[in-house]
Short mmCIF file of C-alpha atoms and ligand atoms in Angstrom, two decimals:
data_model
loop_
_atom_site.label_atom_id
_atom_site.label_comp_id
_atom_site.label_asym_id
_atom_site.label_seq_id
_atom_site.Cartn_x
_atom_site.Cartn_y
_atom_site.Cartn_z
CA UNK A 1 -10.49 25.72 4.55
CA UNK A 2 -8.39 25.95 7.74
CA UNK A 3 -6.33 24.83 10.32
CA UNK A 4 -6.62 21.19 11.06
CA UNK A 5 -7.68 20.14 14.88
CA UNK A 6 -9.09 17.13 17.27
CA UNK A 7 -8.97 14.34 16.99
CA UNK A 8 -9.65 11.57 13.92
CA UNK A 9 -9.00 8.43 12.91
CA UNK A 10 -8.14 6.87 9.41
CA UNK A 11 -9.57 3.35 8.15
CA UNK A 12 -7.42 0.39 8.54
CA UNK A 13 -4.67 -1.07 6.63
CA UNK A 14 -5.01 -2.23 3.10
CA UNK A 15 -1.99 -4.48 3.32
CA UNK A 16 -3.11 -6.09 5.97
CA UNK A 17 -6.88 -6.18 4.85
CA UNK A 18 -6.21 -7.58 1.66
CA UNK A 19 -3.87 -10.57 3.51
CA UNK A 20 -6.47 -10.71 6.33
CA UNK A 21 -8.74 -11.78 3.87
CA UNK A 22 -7.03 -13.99 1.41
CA UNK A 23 -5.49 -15.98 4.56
CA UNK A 24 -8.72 -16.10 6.17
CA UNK A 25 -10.11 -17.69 3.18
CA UNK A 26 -7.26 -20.58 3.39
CA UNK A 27 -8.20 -21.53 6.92
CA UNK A 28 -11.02 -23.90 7.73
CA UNK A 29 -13.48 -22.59 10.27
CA UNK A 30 -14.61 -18.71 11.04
CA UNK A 31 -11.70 -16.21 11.24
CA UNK A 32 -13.04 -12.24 12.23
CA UNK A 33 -11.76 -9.44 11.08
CA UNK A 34 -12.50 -5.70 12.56
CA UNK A 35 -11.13 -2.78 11.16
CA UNK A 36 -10.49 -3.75 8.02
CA UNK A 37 -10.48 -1.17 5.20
CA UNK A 38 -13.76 -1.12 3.01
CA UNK A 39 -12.12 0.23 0.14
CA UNK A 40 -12.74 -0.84 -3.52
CA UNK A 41 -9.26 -2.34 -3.58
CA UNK A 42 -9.79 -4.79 -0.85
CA UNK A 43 -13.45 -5.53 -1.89
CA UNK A 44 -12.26 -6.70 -5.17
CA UNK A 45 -9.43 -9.44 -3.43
CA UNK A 46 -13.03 -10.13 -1.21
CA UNK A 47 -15.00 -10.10 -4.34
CA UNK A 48 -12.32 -12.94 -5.77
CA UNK A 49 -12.31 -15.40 -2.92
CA UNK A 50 -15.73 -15.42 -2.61
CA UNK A 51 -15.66 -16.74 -6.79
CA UNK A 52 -13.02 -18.94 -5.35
CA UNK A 53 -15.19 -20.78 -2.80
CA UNK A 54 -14.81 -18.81 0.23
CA UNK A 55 -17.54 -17.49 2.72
CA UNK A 56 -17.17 -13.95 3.43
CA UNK A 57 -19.83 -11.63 5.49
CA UNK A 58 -20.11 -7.95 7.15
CA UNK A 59 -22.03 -7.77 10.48
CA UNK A 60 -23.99 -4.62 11.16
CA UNK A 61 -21.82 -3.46 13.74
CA UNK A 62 -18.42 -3.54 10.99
CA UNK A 63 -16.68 -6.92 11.86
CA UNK A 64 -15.83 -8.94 8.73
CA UNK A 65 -16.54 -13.06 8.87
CA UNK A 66 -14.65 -15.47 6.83
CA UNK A 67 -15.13 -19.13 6.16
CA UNK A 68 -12.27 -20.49 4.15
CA UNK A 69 -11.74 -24.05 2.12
CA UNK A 70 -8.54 -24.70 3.84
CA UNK A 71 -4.60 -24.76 2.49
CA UNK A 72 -4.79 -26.09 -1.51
CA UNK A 73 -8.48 -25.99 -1.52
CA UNK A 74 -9.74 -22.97 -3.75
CA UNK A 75 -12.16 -23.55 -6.40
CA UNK A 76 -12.08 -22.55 -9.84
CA UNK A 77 -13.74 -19.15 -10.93
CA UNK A 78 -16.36 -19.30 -13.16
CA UNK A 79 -15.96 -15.65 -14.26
CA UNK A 80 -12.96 -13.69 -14.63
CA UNK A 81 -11.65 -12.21 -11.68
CA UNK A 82 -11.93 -7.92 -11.57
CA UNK A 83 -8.90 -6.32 -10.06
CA UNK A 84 -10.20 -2.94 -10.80
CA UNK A 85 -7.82 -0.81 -9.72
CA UNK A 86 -5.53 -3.20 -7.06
CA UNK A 87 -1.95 -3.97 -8.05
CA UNK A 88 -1.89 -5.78 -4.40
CA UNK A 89 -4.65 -7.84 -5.38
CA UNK A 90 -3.96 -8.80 -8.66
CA UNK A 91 -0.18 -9.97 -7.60
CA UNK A 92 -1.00 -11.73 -4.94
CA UNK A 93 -4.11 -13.75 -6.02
CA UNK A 94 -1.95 -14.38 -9.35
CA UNK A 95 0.33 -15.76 -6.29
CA UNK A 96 -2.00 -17.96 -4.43
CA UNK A 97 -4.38 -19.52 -7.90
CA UNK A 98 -0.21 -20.59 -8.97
CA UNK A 99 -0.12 -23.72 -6.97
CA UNK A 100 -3.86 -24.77 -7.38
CA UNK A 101 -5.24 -26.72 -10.11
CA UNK A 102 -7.13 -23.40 -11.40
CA UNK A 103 -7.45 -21.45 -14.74
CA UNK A 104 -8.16 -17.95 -13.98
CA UNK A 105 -8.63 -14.70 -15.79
CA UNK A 106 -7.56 -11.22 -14.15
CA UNK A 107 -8.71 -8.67 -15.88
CA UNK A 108 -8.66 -4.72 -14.29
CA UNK A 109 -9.36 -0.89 -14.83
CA UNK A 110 -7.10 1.30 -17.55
CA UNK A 111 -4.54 1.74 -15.30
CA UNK A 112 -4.05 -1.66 -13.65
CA UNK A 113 -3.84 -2.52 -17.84
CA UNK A 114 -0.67 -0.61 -18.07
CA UNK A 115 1.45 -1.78 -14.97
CA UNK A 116 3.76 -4.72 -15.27
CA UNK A 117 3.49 -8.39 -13.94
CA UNK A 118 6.17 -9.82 -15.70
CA UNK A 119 7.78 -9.31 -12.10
CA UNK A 120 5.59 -11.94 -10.79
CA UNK A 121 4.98 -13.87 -13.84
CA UNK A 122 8.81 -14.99 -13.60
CA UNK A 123 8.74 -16.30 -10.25
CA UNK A 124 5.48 -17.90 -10.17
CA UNK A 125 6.41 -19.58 -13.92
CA UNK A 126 9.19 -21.24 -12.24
CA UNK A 127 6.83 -22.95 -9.88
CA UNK A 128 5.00 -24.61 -13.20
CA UNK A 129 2.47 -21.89 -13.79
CA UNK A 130 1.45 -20.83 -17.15
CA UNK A 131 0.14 -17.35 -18.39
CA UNK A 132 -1.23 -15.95 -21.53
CA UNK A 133 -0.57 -12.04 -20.69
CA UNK A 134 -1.49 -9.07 -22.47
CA UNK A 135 1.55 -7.35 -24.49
CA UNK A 136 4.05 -6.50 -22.22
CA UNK A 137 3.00 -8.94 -19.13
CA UNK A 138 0.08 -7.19 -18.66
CA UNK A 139 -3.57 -7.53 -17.80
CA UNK A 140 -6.11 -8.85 -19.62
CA UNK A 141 -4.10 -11.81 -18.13
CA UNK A 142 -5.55 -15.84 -18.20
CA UNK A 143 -3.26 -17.70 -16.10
CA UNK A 144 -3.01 -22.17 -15.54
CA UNK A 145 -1.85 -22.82 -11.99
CA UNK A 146 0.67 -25.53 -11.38
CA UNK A 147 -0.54 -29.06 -9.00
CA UNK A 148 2.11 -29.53 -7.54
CA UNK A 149 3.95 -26.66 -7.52
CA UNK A 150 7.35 -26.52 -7.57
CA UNK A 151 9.12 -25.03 -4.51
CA UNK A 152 11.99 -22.52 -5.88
CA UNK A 153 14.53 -20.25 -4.04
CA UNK A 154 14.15 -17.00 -6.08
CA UNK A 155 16.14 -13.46 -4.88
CA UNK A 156 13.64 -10.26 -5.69
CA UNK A 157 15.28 -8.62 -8.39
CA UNK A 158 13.10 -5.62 -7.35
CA UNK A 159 12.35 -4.26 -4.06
CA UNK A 160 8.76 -5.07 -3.97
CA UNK A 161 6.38 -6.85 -1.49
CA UNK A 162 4.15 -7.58 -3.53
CA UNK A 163 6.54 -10.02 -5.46
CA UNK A 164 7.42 -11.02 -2.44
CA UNK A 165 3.84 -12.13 -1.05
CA UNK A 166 3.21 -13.69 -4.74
CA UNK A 167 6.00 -16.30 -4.09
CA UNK A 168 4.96 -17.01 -0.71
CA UNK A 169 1.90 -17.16 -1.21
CA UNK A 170 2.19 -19.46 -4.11
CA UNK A 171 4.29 -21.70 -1.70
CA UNK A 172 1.47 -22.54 0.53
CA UNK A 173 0.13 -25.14 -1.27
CA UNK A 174 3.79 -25.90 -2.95
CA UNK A 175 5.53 -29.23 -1.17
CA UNK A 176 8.24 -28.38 0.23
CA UNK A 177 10.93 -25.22 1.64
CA UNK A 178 9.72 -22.40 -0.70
CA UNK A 179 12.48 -19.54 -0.32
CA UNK A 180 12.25 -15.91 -1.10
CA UNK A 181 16.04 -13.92 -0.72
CA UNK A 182 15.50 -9.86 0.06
CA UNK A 183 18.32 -8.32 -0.49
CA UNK A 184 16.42 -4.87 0.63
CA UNK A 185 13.50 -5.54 3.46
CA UNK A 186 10.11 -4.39 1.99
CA UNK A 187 6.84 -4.80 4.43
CA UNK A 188 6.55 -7.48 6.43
CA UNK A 189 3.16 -8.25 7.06
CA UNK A 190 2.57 -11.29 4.84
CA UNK A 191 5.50 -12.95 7.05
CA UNK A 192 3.93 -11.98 10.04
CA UNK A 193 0.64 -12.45 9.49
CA UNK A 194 1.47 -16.10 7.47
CA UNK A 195 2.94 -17.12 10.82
CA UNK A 196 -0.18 -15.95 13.14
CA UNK A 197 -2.34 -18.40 10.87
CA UNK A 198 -0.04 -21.08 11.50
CA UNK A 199 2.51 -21.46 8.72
CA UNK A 200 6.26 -22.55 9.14
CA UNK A 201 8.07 -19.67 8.27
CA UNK A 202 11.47 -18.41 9.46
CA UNK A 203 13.28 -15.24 8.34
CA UNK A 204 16.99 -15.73 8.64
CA UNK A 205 18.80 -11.77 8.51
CA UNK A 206 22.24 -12.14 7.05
CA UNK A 207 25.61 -9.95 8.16
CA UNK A 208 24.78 -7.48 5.36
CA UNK A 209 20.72 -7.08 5.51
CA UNK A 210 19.59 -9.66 3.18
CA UNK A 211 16.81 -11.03 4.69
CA UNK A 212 16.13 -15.53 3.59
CA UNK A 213 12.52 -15.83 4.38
CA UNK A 214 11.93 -19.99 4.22
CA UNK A 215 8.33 -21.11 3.69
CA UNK A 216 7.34 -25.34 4.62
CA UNK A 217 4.32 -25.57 1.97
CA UNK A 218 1.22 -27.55 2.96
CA UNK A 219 0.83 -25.66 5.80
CA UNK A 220 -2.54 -26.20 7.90
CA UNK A 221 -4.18 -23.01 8.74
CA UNK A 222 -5.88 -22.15 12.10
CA UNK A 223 -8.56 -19.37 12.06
CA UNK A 224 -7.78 -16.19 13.54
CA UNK A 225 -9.05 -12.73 15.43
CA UNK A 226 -7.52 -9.82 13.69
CA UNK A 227 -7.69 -6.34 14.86
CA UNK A 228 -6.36 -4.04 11.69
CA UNK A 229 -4.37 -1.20 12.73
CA UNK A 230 -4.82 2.19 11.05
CA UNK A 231 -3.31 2.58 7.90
CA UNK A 232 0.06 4.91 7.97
CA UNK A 233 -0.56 5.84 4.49
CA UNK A 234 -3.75 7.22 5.04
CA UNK A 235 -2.59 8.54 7.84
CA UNK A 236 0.43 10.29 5.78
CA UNK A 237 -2.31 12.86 4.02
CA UNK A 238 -3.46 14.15 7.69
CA UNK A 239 0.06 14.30 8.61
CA UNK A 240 1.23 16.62 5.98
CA UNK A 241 -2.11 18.26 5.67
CA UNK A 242 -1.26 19.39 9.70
CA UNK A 243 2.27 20.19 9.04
CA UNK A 244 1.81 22.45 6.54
CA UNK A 245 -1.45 25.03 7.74
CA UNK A 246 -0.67 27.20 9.45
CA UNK A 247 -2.34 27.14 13.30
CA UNK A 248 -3.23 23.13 12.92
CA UNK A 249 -2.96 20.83 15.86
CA UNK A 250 -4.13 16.93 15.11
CA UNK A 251 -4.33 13.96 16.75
CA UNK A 252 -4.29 10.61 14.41
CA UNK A 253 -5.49 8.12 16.61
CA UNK A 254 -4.26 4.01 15.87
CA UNK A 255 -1.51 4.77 13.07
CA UNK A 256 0.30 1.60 12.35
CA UNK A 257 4.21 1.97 12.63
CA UNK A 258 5.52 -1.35 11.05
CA UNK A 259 9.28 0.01 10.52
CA UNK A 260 9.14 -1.49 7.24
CA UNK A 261 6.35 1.32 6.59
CA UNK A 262 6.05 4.23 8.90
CA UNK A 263 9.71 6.14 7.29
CA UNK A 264 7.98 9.02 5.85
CA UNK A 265 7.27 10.27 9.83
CA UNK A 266 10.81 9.96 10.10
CA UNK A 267 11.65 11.86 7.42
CA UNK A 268 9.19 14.57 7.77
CA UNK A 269 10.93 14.96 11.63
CA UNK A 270 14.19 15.38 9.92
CA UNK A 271 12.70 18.17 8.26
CA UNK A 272 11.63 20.19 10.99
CA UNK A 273 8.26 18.52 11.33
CA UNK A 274 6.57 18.07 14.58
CA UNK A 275 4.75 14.57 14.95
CA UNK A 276 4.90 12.80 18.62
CA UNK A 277 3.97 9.34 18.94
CA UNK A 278 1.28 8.83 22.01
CA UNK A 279 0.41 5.56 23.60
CA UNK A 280 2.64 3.28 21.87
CA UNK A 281 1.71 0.05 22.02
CA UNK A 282 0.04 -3.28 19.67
CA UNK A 283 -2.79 -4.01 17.70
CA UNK A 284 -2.94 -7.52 15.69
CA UNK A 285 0.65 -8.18 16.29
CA UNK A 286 1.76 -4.67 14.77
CA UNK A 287 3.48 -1.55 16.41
CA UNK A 288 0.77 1.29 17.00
CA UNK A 289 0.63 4.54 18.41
CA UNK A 290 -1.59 8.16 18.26
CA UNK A 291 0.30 10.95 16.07
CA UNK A 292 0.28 14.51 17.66
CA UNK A 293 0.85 16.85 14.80
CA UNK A 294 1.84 20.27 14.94
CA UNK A 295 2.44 23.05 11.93
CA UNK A 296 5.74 23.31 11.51
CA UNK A 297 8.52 25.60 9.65
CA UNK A 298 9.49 22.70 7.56
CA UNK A 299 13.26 22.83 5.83
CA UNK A 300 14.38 21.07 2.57
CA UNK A 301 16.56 18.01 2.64
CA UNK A 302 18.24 14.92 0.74
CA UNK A 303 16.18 12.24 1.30
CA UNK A 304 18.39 8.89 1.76
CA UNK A 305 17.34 6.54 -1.15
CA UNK A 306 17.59 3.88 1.81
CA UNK A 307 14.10 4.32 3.04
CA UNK A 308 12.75 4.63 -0.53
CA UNK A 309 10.67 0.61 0.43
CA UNK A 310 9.46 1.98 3.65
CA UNK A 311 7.94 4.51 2.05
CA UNK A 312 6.91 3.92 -1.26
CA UNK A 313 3.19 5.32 -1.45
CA UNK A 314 4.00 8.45 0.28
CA UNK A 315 6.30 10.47 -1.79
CA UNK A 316 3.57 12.12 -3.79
CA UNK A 317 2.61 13.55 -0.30
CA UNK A 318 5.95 14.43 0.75
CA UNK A 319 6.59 16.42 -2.55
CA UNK A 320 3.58 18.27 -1.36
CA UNK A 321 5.43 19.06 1.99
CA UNK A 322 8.66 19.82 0.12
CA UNK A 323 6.85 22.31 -2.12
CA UNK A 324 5.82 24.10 1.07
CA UNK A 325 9.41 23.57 3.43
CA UNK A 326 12.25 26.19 2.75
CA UNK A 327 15.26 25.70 0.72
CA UNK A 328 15.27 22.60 -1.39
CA UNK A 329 14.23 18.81 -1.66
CA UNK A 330 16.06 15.98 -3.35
CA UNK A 331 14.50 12.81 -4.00
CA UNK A 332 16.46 9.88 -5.57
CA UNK A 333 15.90 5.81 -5.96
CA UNK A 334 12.34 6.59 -7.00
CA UNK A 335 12.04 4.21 -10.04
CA UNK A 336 9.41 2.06 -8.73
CA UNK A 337 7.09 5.05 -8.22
CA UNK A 338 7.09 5.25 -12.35
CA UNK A 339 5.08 1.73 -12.52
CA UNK A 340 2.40 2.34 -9.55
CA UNK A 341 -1.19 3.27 -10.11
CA UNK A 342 0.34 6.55 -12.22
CA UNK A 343 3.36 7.48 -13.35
CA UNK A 344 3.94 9.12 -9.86
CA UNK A 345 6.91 11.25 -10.80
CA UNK A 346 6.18 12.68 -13.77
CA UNK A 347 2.30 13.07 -12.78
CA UNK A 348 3.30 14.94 -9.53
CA UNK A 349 5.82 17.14 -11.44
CA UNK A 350 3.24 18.34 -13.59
CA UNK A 351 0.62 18.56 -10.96
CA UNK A 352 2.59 20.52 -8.55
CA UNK A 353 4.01 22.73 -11.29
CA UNK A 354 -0.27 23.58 -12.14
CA UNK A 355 -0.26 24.57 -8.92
CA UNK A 356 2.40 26.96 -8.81
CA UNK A 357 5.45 24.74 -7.02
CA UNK A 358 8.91 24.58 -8.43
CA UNK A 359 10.02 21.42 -9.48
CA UNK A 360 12.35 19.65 -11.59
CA UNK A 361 12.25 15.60 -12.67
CA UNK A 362 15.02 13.22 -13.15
CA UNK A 363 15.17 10.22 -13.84
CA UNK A 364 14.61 8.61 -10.38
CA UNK A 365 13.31 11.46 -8.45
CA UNK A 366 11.88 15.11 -8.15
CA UNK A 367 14.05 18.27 -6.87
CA UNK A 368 11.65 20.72 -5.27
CA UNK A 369 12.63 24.29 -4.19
CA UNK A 370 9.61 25.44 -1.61
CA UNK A 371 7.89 28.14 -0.80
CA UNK A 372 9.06 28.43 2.77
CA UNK A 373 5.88 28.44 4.04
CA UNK A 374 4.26 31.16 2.03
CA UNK A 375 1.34 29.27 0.44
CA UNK A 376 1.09 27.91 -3.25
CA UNK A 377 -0.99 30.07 -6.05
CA UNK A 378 -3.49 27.30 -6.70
CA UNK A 379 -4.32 25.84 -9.89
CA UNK A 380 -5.65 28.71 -12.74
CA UNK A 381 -8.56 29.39 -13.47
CA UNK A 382 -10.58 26.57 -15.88
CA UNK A 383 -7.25 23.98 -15.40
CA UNK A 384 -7.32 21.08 -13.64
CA UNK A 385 -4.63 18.19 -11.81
CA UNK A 386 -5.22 15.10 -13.97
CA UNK A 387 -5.53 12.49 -11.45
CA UNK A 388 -4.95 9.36 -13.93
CA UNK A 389 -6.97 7.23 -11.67
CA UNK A 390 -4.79 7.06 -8.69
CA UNK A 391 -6.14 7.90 -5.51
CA UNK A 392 -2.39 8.74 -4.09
CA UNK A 393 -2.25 11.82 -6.46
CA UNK A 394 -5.95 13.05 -6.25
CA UNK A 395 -5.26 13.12 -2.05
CA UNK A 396 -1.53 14.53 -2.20
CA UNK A 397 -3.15 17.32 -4.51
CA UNK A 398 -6.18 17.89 -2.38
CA UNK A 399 -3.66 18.66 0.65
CA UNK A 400 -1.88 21.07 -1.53
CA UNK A 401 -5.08 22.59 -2.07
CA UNK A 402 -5.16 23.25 1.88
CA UNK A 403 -2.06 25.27 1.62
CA UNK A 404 -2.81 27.17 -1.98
CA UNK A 405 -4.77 30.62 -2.14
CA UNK A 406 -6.89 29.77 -5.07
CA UNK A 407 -7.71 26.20 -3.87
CA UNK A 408 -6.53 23.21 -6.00
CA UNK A 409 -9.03 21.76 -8.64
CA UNK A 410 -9.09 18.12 -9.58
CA UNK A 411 -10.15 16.11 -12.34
CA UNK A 412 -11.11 13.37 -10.85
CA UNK A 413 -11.98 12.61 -6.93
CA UNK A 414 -13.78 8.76 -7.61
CA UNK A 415 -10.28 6.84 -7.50
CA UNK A 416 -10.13 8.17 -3.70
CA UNK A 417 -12.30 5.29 -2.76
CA UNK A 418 -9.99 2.64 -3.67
CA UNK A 419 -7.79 3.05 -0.33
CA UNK A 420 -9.64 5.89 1.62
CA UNK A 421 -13.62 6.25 1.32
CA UNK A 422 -14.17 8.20 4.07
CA UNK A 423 -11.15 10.70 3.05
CA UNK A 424 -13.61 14.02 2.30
CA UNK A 425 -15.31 13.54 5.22
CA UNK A 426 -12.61 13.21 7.50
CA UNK A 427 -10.98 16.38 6.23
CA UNK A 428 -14.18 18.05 6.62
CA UNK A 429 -14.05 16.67 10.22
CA UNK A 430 -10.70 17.94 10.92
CA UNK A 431 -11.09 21.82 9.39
CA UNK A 432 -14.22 22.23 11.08
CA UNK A 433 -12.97 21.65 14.47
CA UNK A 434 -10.55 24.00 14.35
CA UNK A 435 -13.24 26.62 12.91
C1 S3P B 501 1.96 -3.36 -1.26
C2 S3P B 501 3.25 -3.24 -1.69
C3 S3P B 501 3.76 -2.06 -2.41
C4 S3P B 501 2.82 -0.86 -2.28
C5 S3P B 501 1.38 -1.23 -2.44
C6 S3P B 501 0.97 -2.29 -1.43
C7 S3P B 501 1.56 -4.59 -0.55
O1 S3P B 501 3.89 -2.39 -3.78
O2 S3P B 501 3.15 0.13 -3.23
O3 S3P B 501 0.55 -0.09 -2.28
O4 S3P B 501 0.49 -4.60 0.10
O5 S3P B 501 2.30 -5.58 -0.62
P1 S3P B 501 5.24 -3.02 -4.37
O6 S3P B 501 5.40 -4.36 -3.82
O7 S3P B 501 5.00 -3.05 -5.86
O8 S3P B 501 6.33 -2.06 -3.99
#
């Protein structure tokens, strides 16, 4: 395949689309949703609300409709509730069925099975919910929410939005000033989009970063229009993918660039990178702009463990970059990528080292010396990148393969259409312009 060109655009947000639709389902009356990602991952949150008394519809032409029961007023599920393969769903539903008179099972694929939700089990168990977990806070996972909740002040003990969203989510429908302390910002878009529907919510930045986000429970929701902005994680395989063959000129149309997401563009700049932000401007409250990418002589660095949060799903695409920039890489702070869909340092270690990179793991990171341009070998003959079901790995890998001479071969391509259906298709899109 070769160089990259035109112009695409990647499917919207799956933060966003997953809160678009669980606060749309809180509000009385019709709130619309376009561009909202039709992954699997977001269809199962859809899939839940609906068993939770919500209305929710597609039109022909794309825009999603949503009737909801109103602040306090979900139903109990008859069935257990699937997760599949959604860490973002499973936390934050667990979040939301807390402070409702409900018993509800969440039950997921293999890999949801392993990751841990003892993280949100604590908080939400100080509110008055009860939960029967697998061994080692896991899923299979029956959980008895808490009427009335208790409103609670809890400071993360991990940097992690999803706990985050949990608590506040949980404090909808909690009496009360429900408070969440941050010591280190993570994405922002439950606060902002909590707000847009209506809820009392005030974020109070302290001298040394800590962010106090305080929540007023019983919040009345109005119905909103949201426009989902393209998701910058998507966005990040195109980016790289451009960056690193040679002769490729792309433009990413509508790329979110929430601060508390968008560092790996920074990062990829500091590394010699060429990506120009067109057209800045909003969509649904959020910064957006059009990326012009450029192949570029990329150079090794240190990455600053400091932007590790705004970043968090797209180191196993910048260890593809690194394995391709000159000199070498160091990434450190990475511990959270160990409990995401895969092991994501250990998994990318061996993947990239199939396919001919040089890299080294520690504990909290990977050290990659690249090739300086020259491209990868490929995977061998017969062997294969195991995948373990996350999408992140089976896209970072298939970029690789754009820069490799024997091509990268992967296990296992289905987990792609958790977060990025149309992925494939788009890449098709992009080499064959340029051919
Ligand atoms: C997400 C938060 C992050 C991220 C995930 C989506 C969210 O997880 O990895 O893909 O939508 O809140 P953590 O909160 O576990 O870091």
């Amino acid at each position: 395949m070769g160089a990259l060109s035109g112009k695409i655009r990647v499917p919207g947000d799956k933060s966003i689309s997953h809160r678009s639709i669980m606060l749309g389902a809180l509000a009385v009356g019709e709130t619309k949703v376009t561009g909202l990602l039709e992954g699997e991952d977001v269809l199962s949150t859809a899939a839940a609300m609906r068993a939770m008394g919500a209305t929710i519809t597609r039109s022909d032409s794309g825009e999603w409709s949503i009737h909801g029961v109103g602040v306090g007023g979900l139903l109990q599920p008859q069935q257990a509730l699937d997760m599949g393969n959604s860490g973002t769903s499973t936390r934050l539903l667990m979040g939301l069925v807390a402070s409702h008179a409900i018993t509800a099972t969440f039950v997921g694929d293999a890999s949801l099975s392993k990751r841990p939700m003892g993280r949100v089990i604590d908080p939400l168990s100080l509110m008055g919910a009860e939960f029967t977990p697998s061994p080692g806070g896991r899923l299979p996972l029956t959980m008895r929410g808490a009427f009335p909740a208790v409103p609670i002040s809890y400071r993360l003990p991990v940097a992690s939005a999803q706990v985050k969203s949990a608590v506040l989510l949980a404090g909808l429908n909690t009496p009360g000033i429900t408070t969440v302390i941050e010591p280190i910002p993570t994405r922002d878009h439950s606060e902002r989009m909590l707000k847009g529907f209506g809820a009392e919510l005030e974020v109070e930045i302290e001298a040394d970063g800590t962010r106090v986000i305080r929540l007023r429970g019983e919040a009345e929701f109005r119905p909103q229009t949201i426009v989902v902005p393209g998701d910058p994680s998507s966005a990040a395989f195109f980016v790289v993918a451009a960056l690193i063959v040679p002769g490729s000129e792309l433009i990413i149309e509508n790329v979110g660039l929430n601060p508390t997401r968008a560092a790996l563009f920074g990062v990829l700049r500091q590394m010699g990178g060429q990506i120009e932000e067109l057209d800045r401007r909003e969509v649904g409250g959020e910064p957006v702009a059009d990326l012009r990418v450029r192949h570029s002589a990329l150079k090794g660095i240190a990455v600053d463990p400091a932007v590790v949060p705004s970043m968090v799903d797209e180191f196993p695409v910048l260890f593809v970059a690194a394995a391709l920039a000159e000199g070498r890489t160091v990434t450190t702070g990475l511990e959270e990528l160990r409990v995401k869909e895969s092991d994501r340092i250990t998994v990318m270690r061996v993947a990239l080292e199939l396919a001919g990179a040089r890299v080294t793991e520690t504990e909290d990171g990977l050290i990659i010396d690249g090739t300086g341009g020259d491209p990868l070998a490929g995977t061998p003959e017969g062997a294969e990148v195991a995948t373990h079901l996350d999408h992140r790995i089976a896209m970072s890998m298939a970029v690789a393969g754009l820069a490799s001479r024997s091509g990268v071969a992967i296990d296992d391509t289905r987990p792609i259409a958790t977060s990025f259906p149309v992925f494939e298709s788009l890449l098709e899109t992009a080499s064959t312009a340029a051919a």
